[in-house]
Structures are given as structure tokens and as C-alpha cells.
mmCIF file of N, CA, C and O in Angstrom:
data_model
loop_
_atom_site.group_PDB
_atom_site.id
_atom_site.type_symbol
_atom_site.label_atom_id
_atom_site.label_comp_id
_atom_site.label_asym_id
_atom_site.label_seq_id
_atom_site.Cartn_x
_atom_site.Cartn_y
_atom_site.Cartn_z
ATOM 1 N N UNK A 56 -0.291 34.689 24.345
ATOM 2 C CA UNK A 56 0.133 35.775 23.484
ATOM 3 C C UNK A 56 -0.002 37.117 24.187
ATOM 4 O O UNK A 56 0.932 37.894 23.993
ATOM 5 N N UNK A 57 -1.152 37.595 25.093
ATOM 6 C CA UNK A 57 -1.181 38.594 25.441
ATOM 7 C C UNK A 57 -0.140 38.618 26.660
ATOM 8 O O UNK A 57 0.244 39.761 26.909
ATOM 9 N N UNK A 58 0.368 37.684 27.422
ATOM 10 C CA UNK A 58 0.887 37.777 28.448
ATOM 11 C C UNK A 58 2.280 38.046 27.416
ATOM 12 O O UNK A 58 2.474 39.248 27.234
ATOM 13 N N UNK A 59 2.981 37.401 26.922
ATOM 14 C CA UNK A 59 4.017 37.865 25.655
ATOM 15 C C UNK A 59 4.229 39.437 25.645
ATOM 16 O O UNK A 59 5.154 40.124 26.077
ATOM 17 N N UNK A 60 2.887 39.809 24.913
ATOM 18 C CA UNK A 60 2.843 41.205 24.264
ATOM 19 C C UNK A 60 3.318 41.993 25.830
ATOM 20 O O UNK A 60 3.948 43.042 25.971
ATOM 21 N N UNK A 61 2.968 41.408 26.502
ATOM 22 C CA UNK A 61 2.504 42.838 28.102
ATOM 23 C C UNK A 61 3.840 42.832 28.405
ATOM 24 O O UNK A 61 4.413 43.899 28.626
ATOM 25 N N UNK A 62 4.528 41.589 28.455
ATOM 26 C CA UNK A 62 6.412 40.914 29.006
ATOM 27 C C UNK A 62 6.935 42.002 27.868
ATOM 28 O O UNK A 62 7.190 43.001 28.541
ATOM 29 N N UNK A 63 7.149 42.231 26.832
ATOM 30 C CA UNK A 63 7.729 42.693 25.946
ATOM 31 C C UNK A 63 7.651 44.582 26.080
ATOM 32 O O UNK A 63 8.638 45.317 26.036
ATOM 33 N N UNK A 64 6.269 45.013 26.238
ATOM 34 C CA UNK A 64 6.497 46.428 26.448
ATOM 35 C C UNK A 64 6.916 46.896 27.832
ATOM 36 O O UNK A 64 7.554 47.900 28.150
ATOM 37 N N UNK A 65 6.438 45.991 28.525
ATOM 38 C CA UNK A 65 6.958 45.878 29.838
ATOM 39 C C UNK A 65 8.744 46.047 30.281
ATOM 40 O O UNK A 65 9.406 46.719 31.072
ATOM 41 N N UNK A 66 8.947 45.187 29.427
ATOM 42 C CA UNK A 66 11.170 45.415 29.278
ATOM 43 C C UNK A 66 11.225 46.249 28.881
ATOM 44 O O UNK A 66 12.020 46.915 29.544
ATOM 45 N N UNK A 67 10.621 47.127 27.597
ATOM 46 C CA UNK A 67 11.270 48.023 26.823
ATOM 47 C C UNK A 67 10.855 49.457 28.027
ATOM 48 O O UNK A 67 11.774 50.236 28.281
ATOM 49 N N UNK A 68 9.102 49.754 28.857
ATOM 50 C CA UNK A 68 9.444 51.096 29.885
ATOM 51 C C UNK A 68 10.188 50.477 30.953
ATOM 52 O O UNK A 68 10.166 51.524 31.600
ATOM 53 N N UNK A 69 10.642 49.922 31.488
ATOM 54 C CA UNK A 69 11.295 49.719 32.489
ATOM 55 C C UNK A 69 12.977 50.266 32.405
ATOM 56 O O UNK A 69 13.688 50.923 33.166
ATOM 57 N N UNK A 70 13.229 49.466 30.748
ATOM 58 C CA UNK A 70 14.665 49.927 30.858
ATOM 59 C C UNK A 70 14.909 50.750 29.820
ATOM 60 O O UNK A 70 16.116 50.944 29.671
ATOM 61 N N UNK A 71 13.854 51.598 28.639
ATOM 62 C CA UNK A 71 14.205 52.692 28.352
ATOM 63 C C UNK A 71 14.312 54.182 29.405
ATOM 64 O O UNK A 71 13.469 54.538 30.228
ATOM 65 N N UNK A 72 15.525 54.826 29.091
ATOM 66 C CA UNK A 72 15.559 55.796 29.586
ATOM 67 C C UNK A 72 16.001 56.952 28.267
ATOM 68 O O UNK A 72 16.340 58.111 28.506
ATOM 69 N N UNK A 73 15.931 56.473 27.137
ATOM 70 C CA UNK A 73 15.700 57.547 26.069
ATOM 71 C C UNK A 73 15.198 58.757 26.241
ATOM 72 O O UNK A 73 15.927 59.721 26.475
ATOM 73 N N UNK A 74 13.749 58.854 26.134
ATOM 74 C CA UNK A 74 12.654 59.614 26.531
ATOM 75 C C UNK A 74 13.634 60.736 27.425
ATOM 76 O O UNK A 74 14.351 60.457 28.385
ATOM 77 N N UNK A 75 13.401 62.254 26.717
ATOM 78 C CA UNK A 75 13.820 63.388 27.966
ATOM 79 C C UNK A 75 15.031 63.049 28.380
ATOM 80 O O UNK A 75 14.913 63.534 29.505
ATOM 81 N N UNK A 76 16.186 62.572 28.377
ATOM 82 C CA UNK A 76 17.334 62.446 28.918
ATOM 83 C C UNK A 76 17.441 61.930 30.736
ATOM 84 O O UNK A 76 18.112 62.424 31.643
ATOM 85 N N UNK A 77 16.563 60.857 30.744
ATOM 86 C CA UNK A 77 16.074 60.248 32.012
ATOM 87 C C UNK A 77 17.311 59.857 32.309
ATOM 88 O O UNK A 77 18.173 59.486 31.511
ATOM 89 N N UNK A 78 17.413 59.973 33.851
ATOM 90 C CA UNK A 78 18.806 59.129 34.640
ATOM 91 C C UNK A 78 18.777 58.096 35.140
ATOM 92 O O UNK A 78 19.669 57.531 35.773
ATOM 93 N N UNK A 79 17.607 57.710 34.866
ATOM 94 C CA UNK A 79 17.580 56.391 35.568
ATOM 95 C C UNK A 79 16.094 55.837 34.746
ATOM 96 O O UNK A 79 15.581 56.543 33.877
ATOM 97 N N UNK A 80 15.640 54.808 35.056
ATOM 98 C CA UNK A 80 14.715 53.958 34.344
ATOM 99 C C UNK A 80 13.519 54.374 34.828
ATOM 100 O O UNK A 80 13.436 54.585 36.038
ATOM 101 N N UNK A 81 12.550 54.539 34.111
ATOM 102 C CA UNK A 81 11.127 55.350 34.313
ATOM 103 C C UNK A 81 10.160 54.071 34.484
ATOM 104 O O UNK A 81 10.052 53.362 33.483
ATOM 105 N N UNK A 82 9.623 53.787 35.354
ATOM 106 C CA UNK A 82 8.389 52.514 35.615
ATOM 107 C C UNK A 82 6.918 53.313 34.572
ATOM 108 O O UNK A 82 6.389 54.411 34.749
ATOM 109 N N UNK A 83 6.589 52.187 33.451
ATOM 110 C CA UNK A 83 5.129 52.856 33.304
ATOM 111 C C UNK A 83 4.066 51.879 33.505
ATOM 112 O O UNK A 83 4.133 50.657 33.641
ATOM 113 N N UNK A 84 2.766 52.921 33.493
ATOM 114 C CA UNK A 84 1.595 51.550 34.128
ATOM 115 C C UNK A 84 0.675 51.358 32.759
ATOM 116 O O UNK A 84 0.669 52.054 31.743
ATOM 117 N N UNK A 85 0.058 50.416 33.016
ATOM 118 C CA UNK A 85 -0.205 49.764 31.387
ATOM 119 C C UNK A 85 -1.922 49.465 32.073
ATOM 120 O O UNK A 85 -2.344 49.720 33.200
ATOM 121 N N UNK A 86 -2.531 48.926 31.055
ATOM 122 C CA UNK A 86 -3.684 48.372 31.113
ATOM 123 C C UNK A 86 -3.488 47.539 29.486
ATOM 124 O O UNK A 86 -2.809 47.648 28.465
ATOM 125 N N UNK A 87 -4.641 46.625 30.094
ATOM 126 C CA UNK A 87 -4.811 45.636 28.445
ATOM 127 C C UNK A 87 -6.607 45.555 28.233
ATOM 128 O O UNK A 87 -7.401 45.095 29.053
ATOM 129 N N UNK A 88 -6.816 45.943 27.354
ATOM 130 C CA UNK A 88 -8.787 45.866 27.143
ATOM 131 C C UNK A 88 -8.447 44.373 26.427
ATOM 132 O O UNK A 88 -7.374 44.212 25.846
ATOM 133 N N UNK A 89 -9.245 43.519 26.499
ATOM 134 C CA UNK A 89 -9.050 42.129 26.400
ATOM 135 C C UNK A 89 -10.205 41.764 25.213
ATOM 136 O O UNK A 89 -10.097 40.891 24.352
ATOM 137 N N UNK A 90 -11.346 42.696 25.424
ATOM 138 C CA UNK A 90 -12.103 42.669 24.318
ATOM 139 C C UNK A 90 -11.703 43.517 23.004
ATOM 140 O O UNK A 90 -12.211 43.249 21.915
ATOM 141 N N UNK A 91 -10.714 44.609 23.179
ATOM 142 C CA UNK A 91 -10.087 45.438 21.959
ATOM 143 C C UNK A 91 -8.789 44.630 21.756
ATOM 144 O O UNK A 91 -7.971 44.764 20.845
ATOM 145 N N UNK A 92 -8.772 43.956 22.560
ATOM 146 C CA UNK A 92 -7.293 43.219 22.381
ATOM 147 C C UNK A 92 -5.846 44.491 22.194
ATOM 148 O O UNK A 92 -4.940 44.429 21.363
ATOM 149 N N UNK A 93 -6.040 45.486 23.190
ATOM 150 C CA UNK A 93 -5.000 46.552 22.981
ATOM 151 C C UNK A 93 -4.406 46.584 24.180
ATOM 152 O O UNK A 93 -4.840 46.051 25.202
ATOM 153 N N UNK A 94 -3.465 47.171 24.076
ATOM 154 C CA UNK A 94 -2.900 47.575 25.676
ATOM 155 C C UNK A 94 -2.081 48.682 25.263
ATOM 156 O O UNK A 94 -1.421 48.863 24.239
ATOM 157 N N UNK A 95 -2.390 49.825 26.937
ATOM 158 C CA UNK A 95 -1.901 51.415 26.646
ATOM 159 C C UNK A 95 -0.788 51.083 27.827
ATOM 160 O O UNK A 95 -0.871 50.401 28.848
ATOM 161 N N UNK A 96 0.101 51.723 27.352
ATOM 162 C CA UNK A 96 1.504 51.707 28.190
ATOM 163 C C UNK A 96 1.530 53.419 28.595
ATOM 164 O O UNK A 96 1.918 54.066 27.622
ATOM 165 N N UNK A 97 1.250 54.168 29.640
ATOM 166 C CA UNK A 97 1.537 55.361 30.212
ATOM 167 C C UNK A 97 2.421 55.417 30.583
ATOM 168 O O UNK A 97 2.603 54.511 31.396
ATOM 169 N N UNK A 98 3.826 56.498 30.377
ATOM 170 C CA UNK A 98 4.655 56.463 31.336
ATOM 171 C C UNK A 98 5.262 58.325 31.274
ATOM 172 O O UNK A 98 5.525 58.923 30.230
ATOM 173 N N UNK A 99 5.350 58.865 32.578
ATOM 174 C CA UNK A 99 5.423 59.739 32.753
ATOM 175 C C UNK A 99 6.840 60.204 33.303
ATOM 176 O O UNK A 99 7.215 60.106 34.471
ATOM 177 N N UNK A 100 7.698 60.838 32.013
ATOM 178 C CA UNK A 100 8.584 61.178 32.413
ATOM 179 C C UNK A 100 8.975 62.839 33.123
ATOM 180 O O UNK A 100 8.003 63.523 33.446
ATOM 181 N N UNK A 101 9.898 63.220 33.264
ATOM 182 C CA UNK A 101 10.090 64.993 33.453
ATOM 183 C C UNK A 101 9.549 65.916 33.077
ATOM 184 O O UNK A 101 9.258 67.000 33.584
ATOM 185 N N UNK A 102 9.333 65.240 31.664
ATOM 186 C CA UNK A 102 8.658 66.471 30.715
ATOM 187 C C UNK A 102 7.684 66.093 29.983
ATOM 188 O O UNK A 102 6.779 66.835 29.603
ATOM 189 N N UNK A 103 7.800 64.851 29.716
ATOM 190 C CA UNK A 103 7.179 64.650 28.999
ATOM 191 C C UNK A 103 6.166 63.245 29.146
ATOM 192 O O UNK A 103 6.732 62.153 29.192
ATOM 193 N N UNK A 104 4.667 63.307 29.219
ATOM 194 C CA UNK A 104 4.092 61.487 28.840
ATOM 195 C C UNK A 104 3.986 60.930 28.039
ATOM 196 O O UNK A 104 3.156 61.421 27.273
ATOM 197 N N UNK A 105 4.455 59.939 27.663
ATOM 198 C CA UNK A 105 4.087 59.228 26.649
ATOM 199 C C UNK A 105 3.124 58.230 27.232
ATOM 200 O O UNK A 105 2.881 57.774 28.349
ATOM 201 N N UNK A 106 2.644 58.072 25.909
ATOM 202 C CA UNK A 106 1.348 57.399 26.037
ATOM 203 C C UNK A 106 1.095 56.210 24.501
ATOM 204 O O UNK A 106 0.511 56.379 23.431
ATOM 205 N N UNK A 107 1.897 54.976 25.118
ATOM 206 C CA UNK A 107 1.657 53.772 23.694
ATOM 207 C C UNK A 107 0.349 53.044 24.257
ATOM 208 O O UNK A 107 -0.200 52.763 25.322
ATOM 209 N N UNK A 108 0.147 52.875 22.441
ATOM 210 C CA UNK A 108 -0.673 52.287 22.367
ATOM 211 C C UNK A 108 -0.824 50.544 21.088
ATOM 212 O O UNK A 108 -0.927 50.511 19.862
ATOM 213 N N UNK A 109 -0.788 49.805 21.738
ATOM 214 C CA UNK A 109 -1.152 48.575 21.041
ATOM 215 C C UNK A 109 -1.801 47.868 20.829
ATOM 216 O O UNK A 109 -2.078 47.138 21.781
ATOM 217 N N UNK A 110 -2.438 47.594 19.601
ATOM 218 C CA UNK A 110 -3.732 46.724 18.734
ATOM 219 C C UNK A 110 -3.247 45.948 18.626
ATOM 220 O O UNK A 110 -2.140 46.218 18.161
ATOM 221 N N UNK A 111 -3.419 44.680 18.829
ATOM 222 C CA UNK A 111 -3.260 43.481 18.218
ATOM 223 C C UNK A 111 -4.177 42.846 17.235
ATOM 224 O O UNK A 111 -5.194 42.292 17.651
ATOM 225 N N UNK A 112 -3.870 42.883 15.814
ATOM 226 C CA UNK A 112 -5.024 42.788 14.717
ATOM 227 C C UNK A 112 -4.644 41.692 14.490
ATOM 228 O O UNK A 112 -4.430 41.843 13.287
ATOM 229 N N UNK A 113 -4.364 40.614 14.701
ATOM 230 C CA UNK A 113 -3.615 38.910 14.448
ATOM 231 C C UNK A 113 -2.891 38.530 15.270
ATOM 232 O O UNK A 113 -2.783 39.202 16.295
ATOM 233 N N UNK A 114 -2.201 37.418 15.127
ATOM 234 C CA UNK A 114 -1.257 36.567 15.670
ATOM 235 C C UNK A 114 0.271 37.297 15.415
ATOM 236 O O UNK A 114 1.173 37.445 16.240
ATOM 237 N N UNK A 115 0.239 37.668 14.079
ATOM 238 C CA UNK A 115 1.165 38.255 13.623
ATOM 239 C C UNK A 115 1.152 39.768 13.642
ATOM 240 O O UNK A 115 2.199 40.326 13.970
ATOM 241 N N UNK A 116 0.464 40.245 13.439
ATOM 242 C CA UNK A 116 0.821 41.902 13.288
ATOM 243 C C UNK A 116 -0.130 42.481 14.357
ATOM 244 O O UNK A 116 -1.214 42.120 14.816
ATOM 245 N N UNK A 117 0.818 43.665 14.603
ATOM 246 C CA UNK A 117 -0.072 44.373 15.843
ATOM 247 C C UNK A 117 0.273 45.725 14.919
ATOM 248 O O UNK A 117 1.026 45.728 13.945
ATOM 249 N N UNK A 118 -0.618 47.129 15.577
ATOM 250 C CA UNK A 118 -0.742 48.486 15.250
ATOM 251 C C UNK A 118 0.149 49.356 16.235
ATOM 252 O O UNK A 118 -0.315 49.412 17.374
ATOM 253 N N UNK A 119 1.174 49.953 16.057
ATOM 254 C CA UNK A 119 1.411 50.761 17.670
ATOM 255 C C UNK A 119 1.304 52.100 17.285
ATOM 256 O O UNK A 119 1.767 52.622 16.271
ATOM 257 N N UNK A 120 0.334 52.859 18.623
ATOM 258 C CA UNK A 120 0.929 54.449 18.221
ATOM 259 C C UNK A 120 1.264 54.643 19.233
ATOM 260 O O UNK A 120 1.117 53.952 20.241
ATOM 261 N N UNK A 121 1.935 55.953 19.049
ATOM 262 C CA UNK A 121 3.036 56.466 20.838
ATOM 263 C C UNK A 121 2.513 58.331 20.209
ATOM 264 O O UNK A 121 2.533 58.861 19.097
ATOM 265 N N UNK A 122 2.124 58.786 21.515
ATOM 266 C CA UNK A 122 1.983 59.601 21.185
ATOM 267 C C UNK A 122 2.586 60.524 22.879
ATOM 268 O O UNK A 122 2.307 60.203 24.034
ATOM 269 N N UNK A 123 3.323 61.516 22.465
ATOM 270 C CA UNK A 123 3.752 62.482 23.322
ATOM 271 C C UNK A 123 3.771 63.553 23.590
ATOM 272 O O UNK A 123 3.909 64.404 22.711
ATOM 273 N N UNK A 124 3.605 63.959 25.234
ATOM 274 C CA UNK A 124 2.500 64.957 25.646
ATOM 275 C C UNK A 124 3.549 66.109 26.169
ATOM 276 O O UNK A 124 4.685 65.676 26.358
ATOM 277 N N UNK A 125 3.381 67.296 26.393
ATOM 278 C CA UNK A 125 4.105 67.929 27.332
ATOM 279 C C UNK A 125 3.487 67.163 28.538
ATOM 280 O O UNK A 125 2.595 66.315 28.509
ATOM 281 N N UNK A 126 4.255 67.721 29.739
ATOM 282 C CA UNK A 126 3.843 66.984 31.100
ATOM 283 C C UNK A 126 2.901 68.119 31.571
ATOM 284 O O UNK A 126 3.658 69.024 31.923
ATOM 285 N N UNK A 127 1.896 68.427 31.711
ATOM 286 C CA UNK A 127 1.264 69.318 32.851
ATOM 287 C C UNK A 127 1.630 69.412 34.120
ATOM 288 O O UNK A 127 2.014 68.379 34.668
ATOM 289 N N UNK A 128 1.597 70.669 34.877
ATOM 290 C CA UNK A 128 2.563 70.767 35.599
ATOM 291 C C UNK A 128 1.411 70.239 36.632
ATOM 292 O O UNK A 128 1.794 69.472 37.515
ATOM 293 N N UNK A 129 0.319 70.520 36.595
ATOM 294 C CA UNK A 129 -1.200 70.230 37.317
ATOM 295 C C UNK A 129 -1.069 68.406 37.167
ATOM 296 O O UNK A 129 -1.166 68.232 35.952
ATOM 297 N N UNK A 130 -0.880 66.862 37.909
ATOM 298 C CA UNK A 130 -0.858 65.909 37.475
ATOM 299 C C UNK A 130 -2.834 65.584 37.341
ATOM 300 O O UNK A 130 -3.134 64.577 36.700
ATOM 301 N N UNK A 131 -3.695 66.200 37.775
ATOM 302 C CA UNK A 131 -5.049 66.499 37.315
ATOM 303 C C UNK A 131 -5.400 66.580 36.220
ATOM 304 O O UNK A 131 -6.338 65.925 35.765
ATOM 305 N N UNK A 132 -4.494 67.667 35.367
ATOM 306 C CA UNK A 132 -5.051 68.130 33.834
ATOM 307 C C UNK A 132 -4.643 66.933 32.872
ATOM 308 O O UNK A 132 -3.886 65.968 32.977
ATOM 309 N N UNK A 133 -5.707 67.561 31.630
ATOM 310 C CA UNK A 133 -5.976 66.693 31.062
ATOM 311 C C UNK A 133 -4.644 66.629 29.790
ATOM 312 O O UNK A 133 -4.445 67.702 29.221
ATOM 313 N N UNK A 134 -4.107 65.897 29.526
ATOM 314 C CA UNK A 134 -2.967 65.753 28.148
ATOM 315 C C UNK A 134 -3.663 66.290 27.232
ATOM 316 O O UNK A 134 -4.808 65.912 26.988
ATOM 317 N N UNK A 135 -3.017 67.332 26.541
ATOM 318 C CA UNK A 135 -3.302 67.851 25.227
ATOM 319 C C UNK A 135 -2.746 68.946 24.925
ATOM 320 O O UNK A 135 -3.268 69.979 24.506
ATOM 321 N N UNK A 136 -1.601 68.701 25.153
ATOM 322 C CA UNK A 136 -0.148 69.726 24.505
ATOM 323 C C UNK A 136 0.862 68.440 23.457
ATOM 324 O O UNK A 136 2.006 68.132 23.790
ATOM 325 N N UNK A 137 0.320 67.971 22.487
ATOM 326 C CA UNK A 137 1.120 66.713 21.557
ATOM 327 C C UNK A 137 2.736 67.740 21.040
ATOM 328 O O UNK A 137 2.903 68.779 20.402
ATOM 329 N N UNK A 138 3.530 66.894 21.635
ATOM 330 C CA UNK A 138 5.241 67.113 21.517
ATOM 331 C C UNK A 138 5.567 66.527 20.167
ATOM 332 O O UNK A 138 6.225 67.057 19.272
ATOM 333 N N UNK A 139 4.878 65.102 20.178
ATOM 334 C CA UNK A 139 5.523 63.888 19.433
ATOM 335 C C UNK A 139 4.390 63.120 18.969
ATOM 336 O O UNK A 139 3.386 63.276 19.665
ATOM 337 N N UNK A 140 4.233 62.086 17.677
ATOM 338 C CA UNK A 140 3.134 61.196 17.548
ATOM 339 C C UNK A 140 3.809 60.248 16.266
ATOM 340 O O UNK A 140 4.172 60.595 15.142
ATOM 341 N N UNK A 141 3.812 59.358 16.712
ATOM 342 C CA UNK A 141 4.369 58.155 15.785
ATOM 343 C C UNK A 141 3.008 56.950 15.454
ATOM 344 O O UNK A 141 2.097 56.802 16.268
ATOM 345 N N UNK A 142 3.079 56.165 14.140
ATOM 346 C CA UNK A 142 2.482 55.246 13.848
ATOM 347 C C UNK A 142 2.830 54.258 13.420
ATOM 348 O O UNK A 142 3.521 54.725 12.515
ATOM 349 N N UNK A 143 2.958 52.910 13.287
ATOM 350 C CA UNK A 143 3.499 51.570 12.835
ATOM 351 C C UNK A 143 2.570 50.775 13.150
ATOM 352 O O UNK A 143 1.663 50.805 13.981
ATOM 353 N N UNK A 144 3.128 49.598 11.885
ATOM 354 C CA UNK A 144 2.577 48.196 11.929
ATOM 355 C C UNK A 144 4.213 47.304 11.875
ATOM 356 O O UNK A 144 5.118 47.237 11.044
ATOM 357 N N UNK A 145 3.988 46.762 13.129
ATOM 358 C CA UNK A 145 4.990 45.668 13.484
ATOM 359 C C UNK A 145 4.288 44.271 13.208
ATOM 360 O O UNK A 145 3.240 43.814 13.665
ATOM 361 N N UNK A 146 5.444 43.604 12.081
ATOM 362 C CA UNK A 146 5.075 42.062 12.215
ATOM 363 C C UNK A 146 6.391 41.365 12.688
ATOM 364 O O UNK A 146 7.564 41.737 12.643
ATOM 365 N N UNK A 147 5.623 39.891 13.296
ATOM 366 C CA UNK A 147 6.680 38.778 14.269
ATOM 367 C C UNK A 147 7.224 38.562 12.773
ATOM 368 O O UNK A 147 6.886 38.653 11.593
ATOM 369 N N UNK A 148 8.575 38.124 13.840
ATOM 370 C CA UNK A 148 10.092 37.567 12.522
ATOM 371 C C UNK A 148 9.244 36.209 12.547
ATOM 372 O O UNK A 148 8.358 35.903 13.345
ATOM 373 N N UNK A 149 9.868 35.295 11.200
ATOM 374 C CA UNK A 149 9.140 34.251 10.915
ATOM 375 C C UNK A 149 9.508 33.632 11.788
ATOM 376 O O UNK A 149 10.656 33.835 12.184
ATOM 377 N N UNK A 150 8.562 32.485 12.528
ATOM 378 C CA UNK A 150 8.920 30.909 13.342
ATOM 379 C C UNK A 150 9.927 32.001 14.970
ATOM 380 O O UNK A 150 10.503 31.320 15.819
ATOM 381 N N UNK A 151 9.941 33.272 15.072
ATOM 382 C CA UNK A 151 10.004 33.813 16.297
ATOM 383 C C UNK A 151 9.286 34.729 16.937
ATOM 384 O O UNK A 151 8.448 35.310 16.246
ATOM 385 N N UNK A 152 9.419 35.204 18.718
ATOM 386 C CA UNK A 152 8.936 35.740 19.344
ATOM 387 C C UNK A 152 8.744 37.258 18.577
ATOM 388 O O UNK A 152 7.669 37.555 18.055
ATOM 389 N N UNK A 153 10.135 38.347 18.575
ATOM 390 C CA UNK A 153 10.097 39.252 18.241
ATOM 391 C C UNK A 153 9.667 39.723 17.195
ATOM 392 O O UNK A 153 9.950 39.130 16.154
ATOM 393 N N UNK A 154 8.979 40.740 17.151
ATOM 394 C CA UNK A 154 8.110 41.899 16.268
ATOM 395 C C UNK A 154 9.423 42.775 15.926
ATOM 396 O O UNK A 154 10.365 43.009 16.684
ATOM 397 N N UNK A 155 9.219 43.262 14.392
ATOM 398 C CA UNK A 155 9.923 44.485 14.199
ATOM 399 C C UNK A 155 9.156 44.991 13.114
ATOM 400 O O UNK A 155 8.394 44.404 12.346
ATOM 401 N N UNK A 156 9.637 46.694 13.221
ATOM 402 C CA UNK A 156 8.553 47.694 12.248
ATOM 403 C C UNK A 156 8.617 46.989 10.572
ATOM 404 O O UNK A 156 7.950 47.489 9.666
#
């Protein structure tokens, strides 16, 4: 399941280029805490970082927040100019892989 969850946000930064009017596909780097059962997806575009975040509270439902940063122009400083901040609970379609809000 966690290898699932990581494959899945994994497709969506690779080939979103939404975010900022990107020209091409933005790589982000992730971590998974295995004892919180979460994983943070960083990805740093032009202007802006986003920064998801996913709980997995079951089999079925996970928590996501995405929250978005201005970019500091310093890549040192610390995020805390919030652009954007979203919250959801995604559950799996019945008897399939995919999650929707």
C-alpha cells in the first residue's frame, strides 16, 4: 500500500505542470515517515513550493494537505510566505486502486 500511495503522487509531480504556468514537468522529492504513515511531496516550482502532505488513516481513506509557499529567493530561508492551503479527505473507489476527494 505504501509503495501504491508513493507510485501515485509520484505520477501526479512528475507530470503536473499546472502549478505557476510550468513549461515543462517539475521533479518533486518526497519522504514517507513509516511510523506516521505520511508522506510529504516538496516540489519547487518558479514561484512557488508546494509542499503535500499525506496521512494515511486506513486502508481506505487518507488526509491530504497542500500547502503553498512563495519561493524565497534565498533557497536557505525558511517557507513562510502561504500563497495557497488546501484540505481533503480522499477515499479509494470501491473494489479499486484510485482515491478521489
Amino acid at each position: 500500500m505504501h509503495t501504491e500511495l508513493i507510485a501515485q503522487v509520484l505520477t501526479v509531480s512528475l507530470f503536473d505542470c499546472g502549478h505557476c504556468a510550468e513549461r515543462r514537468p517539475v521533479p518533486g522529492s518526497f519522504k514517507f515517515n513509516a511510523e506516521e504513515r505520511k508522506l510529504i511531496l516538496k516540489t519547487e516550482y518558479t514561484k512557488v513550493v508546494s509542499v503535500d502532505s499525506i496521512q494515511l488513516a486506513n486502508s481506505d481513506t487518507r488526509i491530504r494537505q497542500i500547502i503553498n509557499y512563495k519561493r524565497p529567493e534565498d533557497p536557505d530561508e525558511e517557507l513562510s510566505n502561504v500563497m495557497l492551503a488546501g484540505f481533503g479527505v480522499e477515499t479509494r473507489v470501491q473494489g479499486g486502486n484510485r482515491f478521489v476527494d
